[in-house]
Amino acid sequence: MAAKCNTAGAMPCDLTRDVCQLKESVRSQGKQLGRLVRHMKMGCKKPPNQSTLKGLNPFLPCLKPDFLYHLGMDTATTNFPKVFGDVRFVCMGGTPGRMERFAYRIMKDLRLKLSPVTTLRNMTDGHRFALYKVGPVLCVTHGMGCPSISILLHELIKMMHYAKCQNPVFIRIGTCGGIGIEPGTVVISSEALDCKLNPYYEVIVQGKIVQHCSQLDQCLAQELQSLANPCEVDFEAIIGKTICADDFYEGQSRLDGAFCDYTSHSKVAYLLGLKGNGVVNFDMESTAFAALTKRANIRSAVVCVSVIDRIKGDQIRACPKSVSEWEKRPRELVSRYIRKVLLDEVSEAKNVEDVPARCMGGESVI
């Protein structure tokens, strides 16, 4: 016979009701805690009051508005926290076509898609640089040489500051001339050197020479290299020193420029000397890139593919198809890194209740 409530004392029913209420309260609090942890894990927490960048211009608060002239944006008409506040990765390369292709690659690899009424577009005015945003990734062109990339970096770093971005990672992607390495080899720079093998970026300020350290993030370089397992991919990725030349011809000891005041023997001797000092490639932007990102407390890396062994020649003789395939390799490696970082965060959040479907796979609309 089923037990009946004691209508005289009513204690058993009261106890059962209290236990049920307590369980429901605990369950509700658990859900609230799960949502709180989820928001923290997935970056949905309250927007921070300031960015994580350090050492910036003390006069920035006085610039009202601040015009990012070469990007065609300003703080009066652009809501930087809303538009760029979710940026986690800033990837840059020399040409608009290269970075547009990379933007589409990131869109595919992160399984993002454009809404039916939008298209991937250049967000700048188009006169100097091109900028594409794909979810948490910015894809930007920097032109050629330190003067060009330094202009871009000054304005991009201010953009990240105004957007209150948290710990953005900057990666330069491009091509380079290798020194004693096979064409198609991906080079991840350990540090950027000037043509005198000095590890700094030199700029003249008010008539005085100022030097800034051009060391790159070693841990980031190793993380990137670890994603190029030769057993799984068909190219090699190495870490080595990069010389940042002031120009394309004489500064890189080429024999095919309009002028040449040295011999082929001195050229080879110079390149072999560089190789003996651990230098594996030339580029034209790395010292400025490394120095400016380091000054702002930004983790950064330079990932380039060699399209020629400069010890063997000066002009690129490989067929366009091969060069095109080689150019994809840095993009593939950087894309793997971005995916790994984001997927690792999702994996940490998988045990949290009510993780949004957009974070667990499938497609997300930009």
PDB file of N, CA and C in Angstrom, residues 53-94:
ATOM      1  N   LEU A  53      47.960  46.249 -25.527  1.00  0.00           N
ATOM      2  CA  LEU A  53      49.164  46.816 -26.112  1.00  0.00           C
ATOM      3  C   LEU A  53      49.845  47.753 -25.123  1.00  0.00           C
ATOM      4  N   LYS A  54      51.176  47.806 -25.181  1.00  0.00           N
ATOM      5  CA  LYS A  54      51.951  48.583 -24.224  1.00  0.00           C
ATOM      6  C   LYS A  54      52.865  49.575 -24.950  1.00  0.00           C
ATOM      7  N   GLY A  55      53.330  50.553 -24.182  1.00  0.00           N
ATOM      8  CA  GLY A  55      54.357  51.468 -24.660  1.00  0.00           C
ATOM      9  C   GLY A  55      53.935  52.400 -25.771  1.00  0.00           C
ATOM     10  N   LEU A  56      52.636  52.665 -25.896  1.00  0.00           N
ATOM     11  CA  LEU A  56      52.175  53.485 -27.016  1.00  0.00           C
ATOM     12  C   LEU A  56      52.331  54.984 -26.738  1.00  0.00           C
ATOM     13  N   ASN A  57      52.125  55.743 -27.773  1.00  0.00           N
ATOM     14  CA  ASN A  57      52.260  57.193 -27.757  1.00  0.00           C
ATOM     15  C   ASN A  57      51.397  57.825 -26.656  1.00  0.00           C
ATOM     16  N   PRO A  58      51.995  58.584 -25.722  1.00  0.00           N
ATOM     17  CA  PRO A  58      51.191  59.199 -24.657  1.00  0.00           C
ATOM     18  C   PRO A  58      50.272  60.304 -25.167  1.00  0.00           C
ATOM     19  N   PHE A  59      50.477  60.765 -26.400  1.00  0.00           N
ATOM     20  CA  PHE A  59      49.634  61.815 -26.946  1.00  0.00           C
ATOM     21  C   PHE A  59      48.362  61.282 -27.606  1.00  0.00           C
ATOM     22  N   LEU A  60      48.220  59.953 -27.698  1.00  0.00           N
ATOM     23  CA  LEU A  60      47.044  59.391 -28.367  1.00  0.00           C
ATOM     24  C   LEU A  60      45.724  59.878 -27.758  1.00  0.00           C
ATOM     25  N   PRO A  61      45.608  59.961 -26.427  1.00  0.00           N
ATOM     26  CA  PRO A  61      44.325  60.438 -25.871  1.00  0.00           C
ATOM     27  C   PRO A  61      43.962  61.857 -26.294  1.00  0.00           C
ATOM     28  N   CYS A  62      44.953  62.621 -26.741  1.00  0.00           N
ATOM     29  CA  CYS A  62      44.688  64.004 -27.150  1.00  0.00           C
ATOM     30  C   CYS A  62      44.190  64.109 -28.590  1.00  0.00           C
ATOM     31  N   LEU A  63      44.292  63.009 -29.327  1.00  0.00           N
ATOM     32  CA  LEU A  63      43.902  63.022 -30.740  1.00  0.00           C
ATOM     33  C   LEU A  63      42.415  62.716 -30.858  1.00  0.00           C
ATOM     34  N   LYS A  64      41.607  63.740 -30.924  1.00  0.00           N
ATOM     35  CA  LYS A  64      40.156  63.582 -30.965  1.00  0.00           C
ATOM     36  C   LYS A  64      39.588  64.442 -32.089  1.00  0.00           C
ATOM     37  N   PRO A  65      39.351  63.823 -33.270  1.00  0.00           N
ATOM     38  CA  PRO A  65      39.569  62.406 -33.561  1.00  0.00           C
ATOM     39  C   PRO A  65      40.997  62.131 -34.027  1.00  0.00           C
ATOM     40  N   ASP A  66      41.314  60.849 -34.120  1.00  0.00           N
ATOM     41  CA  ASP A  66      42.586  60.409 -34.688  1.00  0.00           C
ATOM     42  C   ASP A  66      42.306  59.862 -36.077  1.00  0.00           C
ATOM     43  N   PHE A  67      42.993  60.419 -37.078  1.00  0.00           N
ATOM     44  CA  PHE A  67      42.803  59.987 -38.463  1.00  0.00           C
ATOM     45  C   PHE A  67      43.881  58.971 -38.831  1.00  0.00           C
ATOM     46  N   LEU A  68      43.465  57.747 -39.141  1.00  0.00           N
ATOM     47  CA  LEU A  68      44.379  56.723 -39.661  1.00  0.00           C
ATOM     48  C   LEU A  68      44.400  56.927 -41.178  1.00  0.00           C
ATOM     49  N   TYR A  69      45.190  57.886 -41.592  1.00  0.00           N
ATOM     50  CA  TYR A  69      45.107  58.440 -42.947  1.00  0.00           C
ATOM     51  C   TYR A  69      45.260  57.384 -44.029  1.00  0.00           C
ATOM     52  N   HIS A  70      46.254  56.504 -43.893  1.00  0.00           N
ATOM     53  CA  HIS A  70      46.554  55.556 -44.972  1.00  0.00           C
ATOM     54  C   HIS A  70      45.582  54.377 -44.992  1.00  0.00           C
ATOM     55  N   LEU A  71      44.767  54.241 -43.939  1.00  0.00           N
ATOM     56  CA  LEU A  71      43.724  53.215 -43.922  1.00  0.00           C
ATOM     57  C   LEU A  71      42.352  53.802 -44.228  1.00  0.00           C
ATOM     58  N   GLY A  72      42.279  55.140 -44.290  1.00  0.00           N
ATOM     59  CA  GLY A  72      41.009  55.777 -44.605  1.00  0.00           C
ATOM     60  C   GLY A  72      39.978  55.648 -43.506  1.00  0.00           C
ATOM     61  N   MET A  73      40.419  55.651 -42.247  1.00  0.00           N
ATOM     62  CA  MET A  73      39.500  55.515 -41.112  1.00  0.00           C
ATOM     63  C   MET A  73      39.842  56.563 -40.061  1.00  0.00           C
ATOM     64  N   ASP A  74      38.893  56.859 -39.183  1.00  0.00           N
ATOM     65  CA  ASP A  74      39.162  57.760 -38.069  1.00  0.00           C
ATOM     66  C   ASP A  74      38.277  57.384 -36.887  1.00  0.00           C
ATOM     67  N   THR A  75      38.657  57.851 -35.723  1.00  0.00           N
ATOM     68  CA  THR A  75      37.949  57.471 -34.494  1.00  0.00           C
ATOM     69  C   THR A  75      36.604  58.170 -34.358  1.00  0.00           C
ATOM     70  N   ALA A  76      36.339  59.182 -35.182  1.00  0.00           N
ATOM     71  CA  ALA A  76      35.048  59.870 -35.102  1.00  0.00           C
ATOM     72  C   ALA A  76      33.961  59.114 -35.844  1.00  0.00           C
ATOM     73  N   THR A  77      34.306  58.475 -36.960  1.00  0.00           N
ATOM     74  CA  THR A  77      33.288  57.844 -37.797  1.00  0.00           C
ATOM     75  C   THR A  77      33.326  56.322 -37.764  1.00  0.00           C
ATOM     76  N   THR A  78      34.354  55.727 -37.154  1.00  0.00           N
ATOM     77  CA  THR A  78      34.458  54.271 -37.070  1.00  0.00           C
ATOM     78  C   THR A  78      34.384  53.830 -35.624  1.00  0.00           C
ATOM     79  N   ASN A  79      33.472  52.927 -35.327  1.00  0.00           N
ATOM     80  CA  ASN A  79      33.377  52.348 -33.974  1.00  0.00           C
ATOM     81  C   ASN A  79      34.368  51.193 -33.902  1.00  0.00           C
ATOM     82  N   PHE A  80      35.601  51.475 -33.537  1.00  0.00           N
ATOM     83  CA  PHE A  80      36.652  50.464 -33.589  1.00  0.00           C
ATOM     84  C   PHE A  80      36.369  49.253 -32.691  1.00  0.00           C
ATOM     85  N   PRO A  81      35.903  49.421 -31.453  1.00  0.00           N
ATOM     86  CA  PRO A  81      35.608  48.231 -30.641  1.00  0.00           C
ATOM     87  C   PRO A  81      34.547  47.329 -31.275  1.00  0.00           C
ATOM     88  N   LYS A  82      33.550  47.930 -31.905  1.00  0.00           N
ATOM     89  CA  LYS A  82      32.483  47.136 -32.515  1.00  0.00           C
ATOM     90  C   LYS A  82      32.955  46.435 -33.774  1.00  0.00           C
ATOM     91  N   VAL A  83      33.724  47.147 -34.597  1.00  0.00           N
ATOM     92  CA  VAL A  83      34.127  46.598 -35.897  1.00  0.00           C
ATOM     93  C   VAL A  83      35.322  45.665 -35.776  1.00  0.00           C
ATOM     94  N   PHE A  84      36.299  46.036 -34.929  1.00  0.00           N
ATOM     95  CA  PHE A  84      37.556  45.289 -34.884  1.00  0.00           C
ATOM     96  C   PHE A  84      37.878  44.707 -33.505  1.00  0.00           C
ATOM     97  N   GLY A  85      36.979  44.839 -32.557  1.00  0.00           N
ATOM     98  CA  GLY A  85      37.272  44.404 -31.197  1.00  0.00           C
ATOM     99  C   GLY A  85      37.489  42.912 -31.040  1.00  0.00           C
ATOM    100  N   ASP A  86      36.995  42.107 -31.996  1.00  0.00           N
ATOM    101  CA  ASP A  86      37.150  40.651 -31.892  1.00  0.00           C
ATOM    102  C   ASP A  86      38.386  40.139 -32.625  1.00  0.00           C
ATOM    103  N   VAL A  87      39.222  41.029 -33.150  1.00  0.00           N
ATOM    104  CA  VAL A  87      40.384  40.600 -33.929  1.00  0.00           C
ATOM    105  C   VAL A  87      41.400  39.910 -33.027  1.00  0.00           C
ATOM    106  N   ARG A  88      41.812  38.725 -33.434  1.00  0.00           N
ATOM    107  CA  ARG A  88      42.801  37.939 -32.696  1.00  0.00           C
ATOM    108  C   ARG A  88      44.104  37.775 -33.473  1.00  0.00           C
ATOM    109  N   PHE A  89      43.994  37.824 -34.813  1.00  0.00           N
ATOM    110  CA  PHE A  89      45.152  37.569 -35.667  1.00  0.00           C
ATOM    111  C   PHE A  89      45.197  38.634 -36.766  1.00  0.00           C
ATOM    112  N   VAL A  90      46.362  39.215 -36.956  1.00  0.00           N
ATOM    113  CA  VAL A  90      46.573  40.178 -38.040  1.00  0.00           C
ATOM    114  C   VAL A  90      47.638  39.597 -38.956  1.00  0.00           C
ATOM    115  N   CYS A  91      47.240  39.244 -40.166  1.00  0.00           N
ATOM    116  CA  CYS A  91      48.145  38.624 -41.124  1.00  0.00           C
ATOM    117  C   CYS A  91      48.374  39.602 -42.265  1.00  0.00           C
ATOM    118  N   MET A  92      49.634  39.805 -42.624  1.00  0.00           N
ATOM    119  CA  MET A  92      49.926  40.796 -43.658  1.00  0.00           C
ATOM    120  C   MET A  92      50.894  40.265 -44.688  1.00  0.00           C
ATOM    121  N   GLY A  93      50.738  40.763 -45.904  1.00  0.00           N
ATOM    122  CA  GLY A  93      51.593  40.377 -47.019  1.00  0.00           C
ATOM    123  C   GLY A  93      51.724  41.522 -47.984  1.00  0.00           C
ATOM    124  N   GLY A  94      52.514  41.326 -49.028  1.00  0.00           N
ATOM    125  CA  GLY A  94      52.868  42.434 -49.896  1.00  0.00           C
ATOM    126  C   GLY A  94      51.772  42.961 -50.793  1.00  0.00           C
TER     127      GLY A  94
END
